[in-house]
CSV table of N, CA and C in Angstrom, one decimal:
chain,number,residue,atom,x,y,z
A,13,UNK,N,39.0,-32.5,50.2
A,13,UNK,CA,38.7,-34.0,50.2
A,13,UNK,C,37.2,-34.2,50.3
A,14,UNK,N,36.8,-35.3,49.9
A,14,UNK,CA,35.3,-35.6,49.8
A,14,UNK,C,34.8,-36.3,51.1
A,15,UNK,N,35.6,-36.4,52.1
A,15,UNK,CA,35.1,-37.0,53.4
A,15,UNK,C,34.1,-36.1,54.0
A,16,UNK,N,33.0,-36.7,54.6
A,16,UNK,CA,32.0,-35.9,55.3
A,16,UNK,C,32.6,-35.4,56.6
A,17,UNK,N,32.0,-34.4,57.1
A,17,UNK,CA,32.4,-33.8,58.4
A,17,UNK,C,32.3,-34.9,59.5
A,18,UNK,N,33.3,-34.8,60.4
A,18,UNK,CA,33.3,-35.9,61.5
A,18,UNK,C,32.1,-35.9,62.4
A,19,UNK,N,31.6,-34.7,62.7
A,19,UNK,CA,30.4,-34.7,63.6
A,19,UNK,C,29.2,-35.4,63.0
A,20,UNK,N,29.2,-35.6,61.7
A,20,UNK,CA,28.0,-36.2,61.1
A,20,UNK,C,27.9,-37.7,61.5
A,21,UNK,N,29.0,-38.3,62.0
A,21,UNK,CA,28.9,-39.6,62.5
A,21,UNK,C,28.1,-39.7,63.8
A,22,UNK,N,27.9,-38.6,64.5
A,22,UNK,CA,27.3,-38.7,65.9
A,22,UNK,C,26.1,-37.9,66.0
A,23,UNK,N,25.9,-36.8,65.3
A,23,UNK,CA,24.8,-36.0,65.5
A,23,UNK,C,23.7,-36.4,64.5
A,24,UNK,N,22.5,-36.7,65.1
A,24,UNK,CA,21.3,-37.1,64.2
A,24,UNK,C,20.8,-35.8,63.6
A,25,UNK,N,20.7,-35.8,62.2
A,25,UNK,CA,20.2,-34.6,61.5
A,25,UNK,C,18.7,-34.3,62.0
A,26,UNK,N,18.4,-33.0,61.9
A,26,UNK,CA,17.1,-32.5,62.3
A,26,UNK,C,16.1,-33.2,61.4
A,27,UNK,N,15.0,-33.7,62.0
A,27,UNK,CA,13.9,-34.3,61.2
A,27,UNK,C,14.1,-35.8,60.9
A,28,UNK,N,15.2,-36.3,61.4
A,28,UNK,CA,15.5,-37.7,61.2
A,28,UNK,C,15.3,-38.5,62.6
A,29,UNK,N,14.6,-39.6,62.5
A,29,UNK,CA,14.4,-40.4,63.7
A,29,UNK,C,15.6,-41.2,64.0
A,30,UNK,N,15.9,-41.3,65.3
A,30,UNK,CA,17.1,-42.1,65.8
A,30,UNK,C,16.8,-43.6,65.4
A,31,UNK,N,15.6,-44.0,65.6
A,31,UNK,CA,15.3,-45.4,65.3
A,31,UNK,C,14.0,-45.4,64.4
A,32,UNK,N,14.0,-46.1,63.3
A,32,UNK,CA,12.8,-46.3,62.5
A,32,UNK,C,12.6,-47.8,62.3
A,33,UNK,N,11.4,-48.1,62.0
A,33,UNK,CA,10.9,-49.5,62.0
A,33,UNK,C,10.2,-49.8,60.6
A,34,UNK,N,10.5,-50.9,60.1
A,34,UNK,CA,9.9,-51.3,58.8
A,34,UNK,C,9.5,-52.8,59.0
A,35,UNK,N,8.3,-53.1,58.9
A,35,UNK,CA,7.8,-54.5,59.0
A,35,UNK,C,8.2,-55.3,57.7
A,36,UNK,N,8.6,-56.5,57.8
A,36,UNK,CA,9.0,-57.3,56.7
A,36,UNK,C,7.7,-58.0,56.2
A,37,UNK,N,7.3,-57.8,55.0
A,37,UNK,CA,6.1,-58.4,54.5
A,37,UNK,C,6.3,-59.8,53.9
A,38,UNK,N,7.5,-60.2,53.7
A,38,UNK,CA,7.8,-61.6,53.2
A,38,UNK,C,7.9,-62.6,54.2
A,39,UNK,N,8.3,-62.3,55.4
A,39,UNK,CA,8.5,-63.2,56.5
A,39,UNK,C,7.6,-62.8,57.7
A,40,UNK,N,7.0,-63.8,58.2
A,40,UNK,CA,6.0,-63.5,59.3
A,40,UNK,C,6.8,-63.1,60.6
A,41,UNK,N,6.3,-62.2,61.3
A,41,UNK,CA,6.9,-61.7,62.6
A,41,UNK,C,8.3,-61.2,62.4
A,42,UNK,N,8.6,-60.6,61.3
A,42,UNK,CA,10.0,-60.0,61.1
A,42,UNK,C,9.9,-58.5,60.8
A,43,UNK,N,11.0,-57.9,61.2
A,43,UNK,CA,11.1,-56.4,61.0
A,43,UNK,C,12.5,-56.0,60.9
A,44,UNK,N,12.7,-54.8,60.3
A,44,UNK,CA,14.0,-54.2,60.2
A,44,UNK,C,14.0,-52.9,60.9
A,45,UNK,N,14.9,-52.7,61.9
A,45,UNK,CA,15.0,-51.4,62.6
A,45,UNK,C,16.3,-50.7,62.0
A,46,UNK,N,16.1,-49.5,61.7
A,46,UNK,CA,17.2,-48.6,61.2
A,46,UNK,C,17.6,-47.7,62.4
A,47,UNK,N,18.9,-47.9,62.8
A,47,UNK,CA,19.4,-47.1,63.9
A,47,UNK,C,20.4,-46.1,63.4
A,48,UNK,N,20.0,-44.8,63.4
A,48,UNK,CA,20.9,-43.8,62.8
A,48,UNK,C,22.1,-43.4,63.7
A,49,UNK,N,23.2,-43.1,63.0
A,49,UNK,CA,24.4,-42.6,63.7
A,49,UNK,C,25.0,-43.7,64.7
A,50,UNK,N,25.0,-44.9,64.3
A,50,UNK,CA,25.6,-46.0,65.1
A,50,UNK,C,26.5,-46.9,64.2
A,51,UNK,N,27.3,-47.7,64.8
A,51,UNK,CA,28.2,-48.6,64.1
A,51,UNK,C,28.2,-50.0,64.6
A,52,UNK,N,29.3,-50.7,64.3
A,52,UNK,CA,29.4,-52.1,64.7
A,52,UNK,C,29.3,-52.3,66.2
A,53,UNK,N,29.7,-51.4,67.0
A,53,UNK,CA,29.7,-51.6,68.4
A,53,UNK,C,28.3,-51.7,68.9
A,54,UNK,N,27.4,-50.8,68.5
A,54,UNK,CA,26.0,-50.9,69.0
A,54,UNK,C,25.3,-52.1,68.3
A,55,UNK,N,25.6,-52.3,67.0
A,55,UNK,CA,25.0,-53.4,66.3
A,55,UNK,C,25.2,-54.7,66.9
A,56,UNK,N,26.5,-55.0,67.3
A,56,UNK,CA,26.9,-56.3,67.9
A,56,UNK,C,26.3,-56.4,69.3
A,57,UNK,N,26.3,-55.4,70.1
A,57,UNK,CA,25.7,-55.5,71.4
A,57,UNK,C,24.3,-55.8,71.3
A,58,UNK,N,23.6,-55.1,70.5
A,58,UNK,CA,22.1,-55.2,70.3
A,58,UNK,C,21.8,-56.6,69.8
A,59,UNK,N,22.6,-57.1,68.8
A,59,UNK,CA,22.4,-58.5,68.3
A,59,UNK,C,22.5,-59.5,69.4
A,60,UNK,N,23.6,-59.4,70.1
A,60,UNK,CA,23.9,-60.4,71.2
A,60,UNK,C,22.8,-60.3,72.3
A,61,UNK,N,22.4,-59.1,72.6
A,61,UNK,CA,21.3,-59.0,73.6
A,61,UNK,C,20.0,-59.6,73.1
A,62,UNK,N,19.7,-59.4,71.9
A,62,UNK,CA,18.5,-60.0,71.3
A,62,UNK,C,18.6,-61.5,71.3
A,63,UNK,N,19.7,-62.1,71.1
A,63,UNK,CA,19.9,-63.5,71.1
A,63,UNK,C,19.6,-64.1,72.4
A,64,UNK,N,19.7,-63.4,73.5
A,64,UNK,CA,19.4,-63.9,74.8
A,64,UNK,C,17.9,-64.1,75.0
A,65,UNK,N,17.1,-63.4,74.3
A,65,UNK,CA,15.6,-63.5,74.5
A,65,UNK,C,15.1,-64.8,73.8
A,66,UNK,N,14.3,-65.6,74.5
A,66,UNK,CA,13.8,-66.8,73.9
A,66,UNK,C,12.7,-66.5,72.9
A,67,UNK,N,12.1,-65.3,72.9
A,67,UNK,CA,11.1,-65.0,71.9
A,67,UNK,C,11.7,-64.6,70.5
A,68,UNK,N,13.0,-64.3,70.5
A,68,UNK,CA,13.7,-63.9,69.3
A,68,UNK,C,14.2,-65.1,68.5
A,69,UNK,N,13.7,-65.3,67.3
A,69,UNK,CA,14.2,-66.5,66.5
A,69,UNK,C,15.4,-66.1,65.7
A,70,UNK,N,15.6,-64.9,65.3
A,70,UNK,CA,16.7,-64.4,64.5
A,70,UNK,C,17.0,-63.0,64.8
A,71,UNK,N,18.3,-62.6,64.9
A,71,UNK,CA,18.7,-61.2,65.1
A,71,UNK,C,20.0,-61.1,64.4
A,72,UNK,N,20.1,-60.1,63.6
A,72,UNK,CA,21.3,-59.8,62.9
A,72,UNK,C,21.4,-58.3,62.5
A,73,UNK,N,22.6,-57.8,62.2
A,73,UNK,CA,22.7,-56.4,61.8
A,73,UNK,C,23.7,-56.3,60.7
A,74,UNK,N,23.6,-55.1,60.0
A,74,UNK,CA,24.6,-54.8,58.9
A,74,UNK,C,24.7,-53.3,58.8
A,75,UNK,N,25.9,-52.9,58.3
A,75,UNK,CA,26.1,-51.5,58.0
A,75,UNK,C,26.0,-51.4,56.5
A,76,UNK,N,25.1,-50.7,55.9
A,76,UNK,CA,24.9,-50.6,54.5
A,76,UNK,C,26.1,-50.2,53.7
A,77,UNK,N,26.8,-49.2,54.3
A,77,UNK,CA,28.0,-48.6,53.6
A,77,UNK,C,28.8,-47.9,54.6
A,78,UNK,N,30.2,-47.9,54.5
A,78,UNK,CA,31.0,-47.3,55.5
A,78,UNK,C,30.8,-45.8,55.7
A,79,UNK,N,30.3,-45.1,54.7
A,79,UNK,CA,30.0,-43.7,54.8
A,79,UNK,C,28.6,-43.3,55.1
A,80,UNK,N,27.7,-44.4,55.3
A,80,UNK,CA,26.4,-44.2,55.8
A,80,UNK,C,26.4,-44.5,57.2
A,81,UNK,N,26.1,-43.6,58.1
A,81,UNK,CA,26.2,-43.8,59.5
A,81,UNK,C,24.9,-44.3,60.1
A,82,UNK,N,24.6,-45.5,59.8
A,82,UNK,CA,23.5,-46.2,60.3
A,82,UNK,C,23.7,-47.7,60.3
A,83,UNK,N,22.9,-48.4,61.1
A,83,UNK,CA,22.9,-49.9,61.1
A,83,UNK,C,21.5,-50.3,60.9
A,84,UNK,N,21.4,-51.5,60.2
A,84,UNK,CA,20.1,-52.1,60.0
A,84,UNK,C,20.1,-53.4,60.9
A,85,UNK,N,19.1,-53.4,61.8
A,85,UNK,CA,19.0,-54.5,62.7
A,85,UNK,C,17.8,-55.3,62.3
A,86,UNK,N,18.0,-56.5,61.9
A,86,UNK,CA,16.9,-57.4,61.4
A,86,UNK,C,16.5,-58.4,62.5
A,87,UNK,N,15.2,-58.4,62.9
A,87,UNK,CA,14.7,-59.3,64.0
A,87,UNK,C,13.6,-60.1,63.5
A,88,UNK,N,13.6,-61.4,63.9
A,88,UNK,CA,12.4,-62.2,63.7
A,88,UNK,C,12.1,-62.8,65.0
A,89,UNK,N,10.9,-62.6,65.5
A,89,UNK,CA,10.4,-63.0,66.8
A,89,UNK,C,9.3,-64.1,66.7
A,90,UNK,N,9.1,-64.8,67.8
A,90,UNK,CA,8.0,-65.7,67.8
A,90,UNK,C,6.7,-65.0,67.7
A,91,UNK,N,6.6,-63.7,68.1
A,91,UNK,CA,5.5,-62.9,67.8
A,91,UNK,C,5.9,-61.4,67.8
A,92,UNK,N,5.1,-60.6,67.2
A,92,UNK,CA,5.5,-59.1,67.1
A,92,UNK,C,4.2,-58.4,67.1
A,93,UNK,N,4.1,-57.4,68.0
A,93,UNK,CA,2.8,-56.7,68.1
A,93,UNK,C,2.7,-55.7,67.0
A,94,UNK,N,1.5,-55.1,66.9
A,94,UNK,CA,1.2,-54.2,65.7
A,94,UNK,C,2.0,-52.9,65.7
A,95,UNK,N,2.6,-52.5,66.9
A,95,UNK,CA,3.4,-51.3,66.9
A,95,UNK,C,4.9,-51.5,66.5
A,96,UNK,N,5.2,-52.8,66.3
A,96,UNK,CA,6.6,-53.1,65.9
A,96,UNK,C,7.5,-53.3,67.1
A,97,UNK,N,7.0,-53.5,68.3
A,97,UNK,CA,7.8,-53.7,69.5
A,97,UNK,C,8.1,-55.1,69.7
A,98,UNK,N,9.4,-55.5,69.6
A,98,UNK,CA,9.8,-56.9,69.9
A,98,UNK,C,9.8,-57.1,71.4
A,99,UNK,N,9.2,-58.1,71.9
A,99,UNK,CA,9.2,-58.4,73.3
A,99,UNK,C,10.5,-58.8,73.8
A,100,UNK,N,11.3,-57.9,74.3
A,100,UNK,CA,12.7,-58.3,74.7
A,100,UNK,C,12.8,-58.2,76.2
A,101,UNK,N,12.9,-59.4,76.8
A,101,UNK,CA,13.0,-59.4,78.2
A,101,UNK,C,14.2,-58.9,78.8
A,102,UNK,N,15.3,-58.8,78.1
A,102,UNK,CA,16.6,-58.3,78.6
A,102,UNK,C,16.8,-56.9,78.2
A,103,UNK,N,15.8,-56.2,77.7
A,103,UNK,CA,16.0,-54.9,77.2
A,103,UNK,C,16.4,-53.9,78.4
A,104,UNK,N,15.9,-54.2,79.6
A,104,UNK,CA,16.3,-53.3,80.7
A,104,UNK,C,17.8,-53.4,81.0
A,105,UNK,N,18.4,-54.5,80.7
A,105,UNK,CA,19.9,-54.5,80.8
A,105,UNK,C,20.6,-53.6,79.8
A,106,UNK,N,20.0,-53.6,78.6
A,106,UNK,CA,20.6,-52.7,77.6
A,106,UNK,C,20.5,-51.2,78.0
A,107,UNK,N,19.3,-50.9,78.6
A,107,UNK,CA,19.1,-49.5,79.1
A,107,UNK,C,20.1,-49.1,80.1
A,108,UNK,N,20.4,-50.0,81.0
A,108,UNK,CA,21.3,-49.7,82.1
A,108,UNK,C,22.8,-49.7,81.7
A,109,UNK,N,23.1,-50.3,80.6
A,109,UNK,CA,24.5,-50.4,80.2
A,109,UNK,C,24.8,-49.9,78.8
A,110,UNK,N,24.1,-48.9,78.4
A,110,UNK,CA,24.3,-48.4,77.0
A,110,UNK,C,24.3,-46.9,76.9
A,111,UNK,N,24.4,-46.4,75.7
A,111,UNK,CA,24.5,-45.0,75.4
A,111,UNK,C,23.1,-44.5,75.1
A,112,UNK,N,23.0,-43.3,74.6
A,112,UNK,CA,21.7,-42.7,74.3
A,112,UNK,C,20.9,-43.3,73.2
A,113,UNK,N,21.5,-44.2,72.4
A,113,UNK,CA,20.8,-44.8,71.3
A,113,UNK,C,19.7,-45.7,71.8
A,114,UNK,N,19.8,-46.2,73.0
A,114,UNK,CA,18.8,-47.2,73.5
A,114,UNK,C,17.5,-46.5,73.8
A,115,UNK,N,17.6,-45.2,74.1
A,115,UNK,CA,16.4,-44.4,74.4
A,115,UNK,C,15.4,-44.6,73.2
A,116,UNK,N,15.9,-44.5,72.0
A,116,UNK,CA,15.0,-44.6,70.8
A,116,UNK,C,14.5,-46.0,70.6
A,117,UNK,N,15.3,-47.0,70.9
A,117,UNK,CA,15.0,-48.4,70.7
A,117,UNK,C,14.1,-49.0,71.8
A,118,UNK,N,14.3,-48.6,73.0
A,118,UNK,CA,13.6,-49.2,74.1
A,118,UNK,C,12.8,-48.2,74.9
A,119,UNK,N,12.3,-47.2,74.3
A,119,UNK,CA,11.6,-46.1,75.0
A,119,UNK,C,10.3,-46.7,75.6
A,120,UNK,N,9.9,-47.8,75.2
A,120,UNK,CA,8.6,-48.4,75.7
A,120,UNK,C,8.8,-49.2,77.0
A,121,UNK,N,10.1,-49.4,77.4
A,121,UNK,CA,10.4,-50.2,78.6
A,121,UNK,C,9.9,-49.5,79.8
A,122,UNK,N,9.0,-50.1,80.6
A,122,UNK,CA,8.5,-49.5,81.9
A,122,UNK,C,9.7,-49.2,82.8
A,123,UNK,N,9.6,-48.1,83.5
A,123,UNK,CA,10.6,-47.8,84.5
A,123,UNK,C,11.9,-47.2,83.9
A,124,UNK,N,12.0,-46.9,82.6
A,124,UNK,CA,13.2,-46.3,82.0
A,124,UNK,C,13.4,-44.9,82.7
A,125,UNK,N,14.6,-44.7,83.2
A,125,UNK,CA,14.8,-43.5,84.0
A,125,UNK,C,15.3,-42.3,83.2
A,126,UNK,N,15.5,-42.5,81.9
A,126,UNK,CA,15.9,-41.3,81.0
A,126,UNK,C,17.2,-40.7,81.4
A,127,UNK,N,18.2,-41.5,81.7
A,127,UNK,CA,19.5,-41.0,82.1
A,127,UNK,C,20.2,-40.3,81.0
A,128,UNK,N,20.0,-40.7,79.8
A,128,UNK,CA,20.7,-40.2,78.6
A,128,UNK,C,19.8,-39.3,77.8
A,129,UNK,N,20.4,-38.4,77.0
A,129,UNK,CA,19.6,-37.5,76.1
A,129,UNK,C,20.0,-37.8,74.7
A,130,UNK,N,19.1,-37.6,73.7
A,130,UNK,CA,19.4,-37.7,72.3
A,130,UNK,C,19.6,-36.3,71.8
A,131,UNK,N,20.7,-36.0,71.2
A,131,UNK,CA,20.9,-34.6,70.7
A,131,UNK,C,20.7,-34.6,69.2
A,132,UNK,N,20.1,-33.5,68.7
A,132,UNK,CA,20.0,-33.3,67.3
A,132,UNK,C,20.7,-32.0,67.0
A,133,UNK,N,20.8,-31.7,65.7
A,133,UNK,CA,21.5,-30.4,65.3
A,133,UNK,C,20.7,-29.2,65.8
A,134,UNK,N,19.4,-29.3,66.0
A,134,UNK,CA,18.6,-28.2,66.4
A,134,UNK,C,18.8,-27.9,67.9
A,135,UNK,N,19.3,-28.9,68.6
A,135,UNK,CA,19.5,-28.8,70.1
A,135,UNK,C,20.9,-28.4,70.5
A,136,UNK,N,21.9,-28.8,69.7
A,136,UNK,CA,23.2,-28.6,70.1
A,136,UNK,C,24.2,-28.5,68.9
A,137,UNK,N,25.3,-27.9,69.2
A,137,UNK,CA,26.4,-27.9,68.2
A,137,UNK,C,27.2,-29.2,68.3
A,138,UNK,N,28.0,-29.5,67.3
A,138,UNK,CA,28.9,-30.7,67.4
A,138,UNK,C,29.7,-30.7,68.7
A,139,UNK,N,30.2,-29.6,69.1
A,139,UNK,CA,31.0,-29.6,70.4
A,139,UNK,C,30.1,-29.9,71.6
A,140,UNK,N,28.9,-29.4,71.6
A,140,UNK,CA,28.0,-29.7,72.7
A,140,UNK,C,27.6,-31.1,72.7
A,141,UNK,N,27.4,-31.7,71.5
A,141,UNK,CA,27.1,-33.1,71.4
A,141,UNK,C,28.3,-34.0,71.9
A,142,UNK,N,29.5,-33.5,71.5
A,142,UNK,CA,30.7,-34.3,72.0
A,142,UNK,C,30.8,-34.2,73.5
A,143,UNK,N,30.6,-33.0,74.1
A,143,UNK,CA,30.7,-32.9,75.5
A,143,UNK,C,29.6,-33.7,76.2
A,144,UNK,N,28.4,-33.7,75.7
A,144,UNK,CA,27.4,-34.5,76.3
A,144,UNK,C,27.7,-36.0,76.2
A,145,UNK,N,28.3,-36.4,75.1
A,145,UNK,CA,28.7,-37.8,75.0
A,145,UNK,C,29.8,-38.2,76.0
A,146,UNK,N,30.7,-37.3,76.3
A,146,UNK,CA,31.7,-37.5,77.4
A,146,UNK,C,31.0,-37.6,78.7
A,147,UNK,N,30.0,-36.7,79.0
A,147,UNK,CA,29.3,-36.7,80.2
A,147,UNK,C,28.5,-38.0,80.4
A,148,UNK,N,27.9,-38.5,79.3
A,148,UNK,CA,27.1,-39.7,79.3
A,148,UNK,C,28.1,-40.9,79.6
A,149,UNK,N,29.3,-40.8,79.0
A,149,UNK,CA,30.3,-41.9,79.2
A,149,UNK,C,30.7,-41.9,80.6
A,150,UNK,N,30.9,-40.8,81.2
A,150,UNK,CA,31.3,-40.7,82.7
A,150,UNK,C,30.2,-41.3,83.5
A,151,UNK,N,28.9,-41.0,83.2
A,151,UNK,CA,27.8,-41.6,84.0
A,151,UNK,C,27.8,-43.1,83.8
A,152,UNK,N,28.0,-43.5,82.6
A,152,UNK,CA,28.0,-45.0,82.4
A,152,UNK,C,29.1,-45.7,83.1
A,153,UNK,N,30.3,-45.1,83.1
A,153,UNK,CA,31.4,-45.7,83.8
A,153,UNK,C,31.2,-45.7,85.3
A,154,UNK,N,30.6,-44.7,85.9
A,154,UNK,CA,30.2,-44.7,87.3
A,154,UNK,C,29.2,-45.7,87.6
A,155,UNK,N,28.2,-45.9,86.7
A,155,UNK,CA,27.2,-46.9,86.9
A,155,UNK,C,27.9,-48.3,86.9
A,156,UNK,N,28.7,-48.6,85.9
A,156,UNK,CA,29.4,-49.9,85.8
A,156,UNK,C,30.3,-50.1,87.0
A,157,UNK,N,31.0,-49.1,87.5
A,157,UNK,CA,31.8,-49.3,88.6
A,157,UNK,C,31.0,-49.7,89.9
A,158,UNK,N,29.9,-49.0,90.1
A,158,UNK,CA,29.0,-49.3,91.2
A,158,UNK,C,28.4,-50.7,91.0
A,159,UNK,N,28.0,-51.0,89.8
A,159,UNK,CA,27.4,-52.4,89.6
A,159,UNK,C,28.5,-53.4,89.9
A,160,UNK,N,29.7,-53.2,89.5
A,160,UNK,CA,30.8,-54.1,89.7
A,160,UNK,C,31.1,-54.3,91.2
A,161,UNK,N,31.1,-53.2,91.9
A,161,UNK,CA,31.3,-53.2,93.4
A,161,UNK,C,30.2,-53.9,94.1
A,162,UNK,N,29.0,-53.7,93.7
A,162,UNK,CA,27.8,-54.4,94.3
A,162,UNK,C,27.9,-55.9,94.1
A,163,UNK,N,28.2,-56.3,92.8
A,163,UNK,CA,28.4,-57.8,92.5
A,163,UNK,C,29.5,-58.4,93.3
A,164,UNK,N,30.6,-57.6,93.4
A,164,UNK,CA,31.8,-58.1,94.1
A,164,UNK,C,31.5,-58.3,95.6
A,165,UNK,N,30.8,-57.4,96.2
A,165,UNK,CA,30.4,-57.5,97.6
A,165,UNK,C,29.4,-58.6,97.8
A,166,UNK,N,28.5,-58.8,96.8
A,166,UNK,CA,27.5,-59.8,96.9
A,166,UNK,C,28.2,-61.2,96.9
A,167,UNK,N,29.2,-61.4,96.1
A,167,UNK,CA,29.9,-62.7,96.0
A,167,UNK,C,30.7,-62.9,97.2
A,168,UNK,N,31.3,-61.8,97.8
A,168,UNK,CA,32.1,-62.0,99.0
A,168,UNK,C,31.3,-62.3,100.2
A,169,UNK,N,30.0,-61.9,100.2
A,169,UNK,CA,29.1,-62.1,101.3
A,169,UNK,C,28.4,-63.4,101.2
A,170,UNK,N,28.4,-64.0,100.0
A,170,UNK,CA,27.6,-65.2,99.8
A,170,UNK,C,28.3,-66.4,100.5
A,171,UNK,N,27.5,-67.3,101.0
A,171,UNK,CA,28.0,-68.5,101.7
A,171,UNK,C,27.8,-69.7,100.8
A,172,UNK,N,28.8,-70.4,100.5
A,172,UNK,CA,28.7,-71.6,99.7
A,172,UNK,C,28.7,-72.8,100.5
């Protein structure tokens, strides 16, 4: 069959950046970010989070082709610095509630704790990458459980 190997959906090839940036020359303060080895789940979360920021005028994503494992995130902001960093005030929320892909996109966020790791073929086999993804998911579920319990106790203790 002509189907690509399943691990190719998750493992970033050696020499490929997880996130790349290309400034749009036709529209002022616009850029396209290419996020490798991600799909609609990440694209939609990122788009919705970008919409929360008042500095972002437009945010959208697309998958170029079902067999190309990448998303293109298009952003237009009220301003964009020369390094291509969009000023996203809610980016720390993404870091706390996301998978390892956010490390590449938001590595400039101060205070990022580096909970997750990005794996490439030179660092791990497909099975190791899969096991690491399960470990990261367990960490994320524990974090979400603790955050939920904290919010629940905060609302129970609040006096209206």
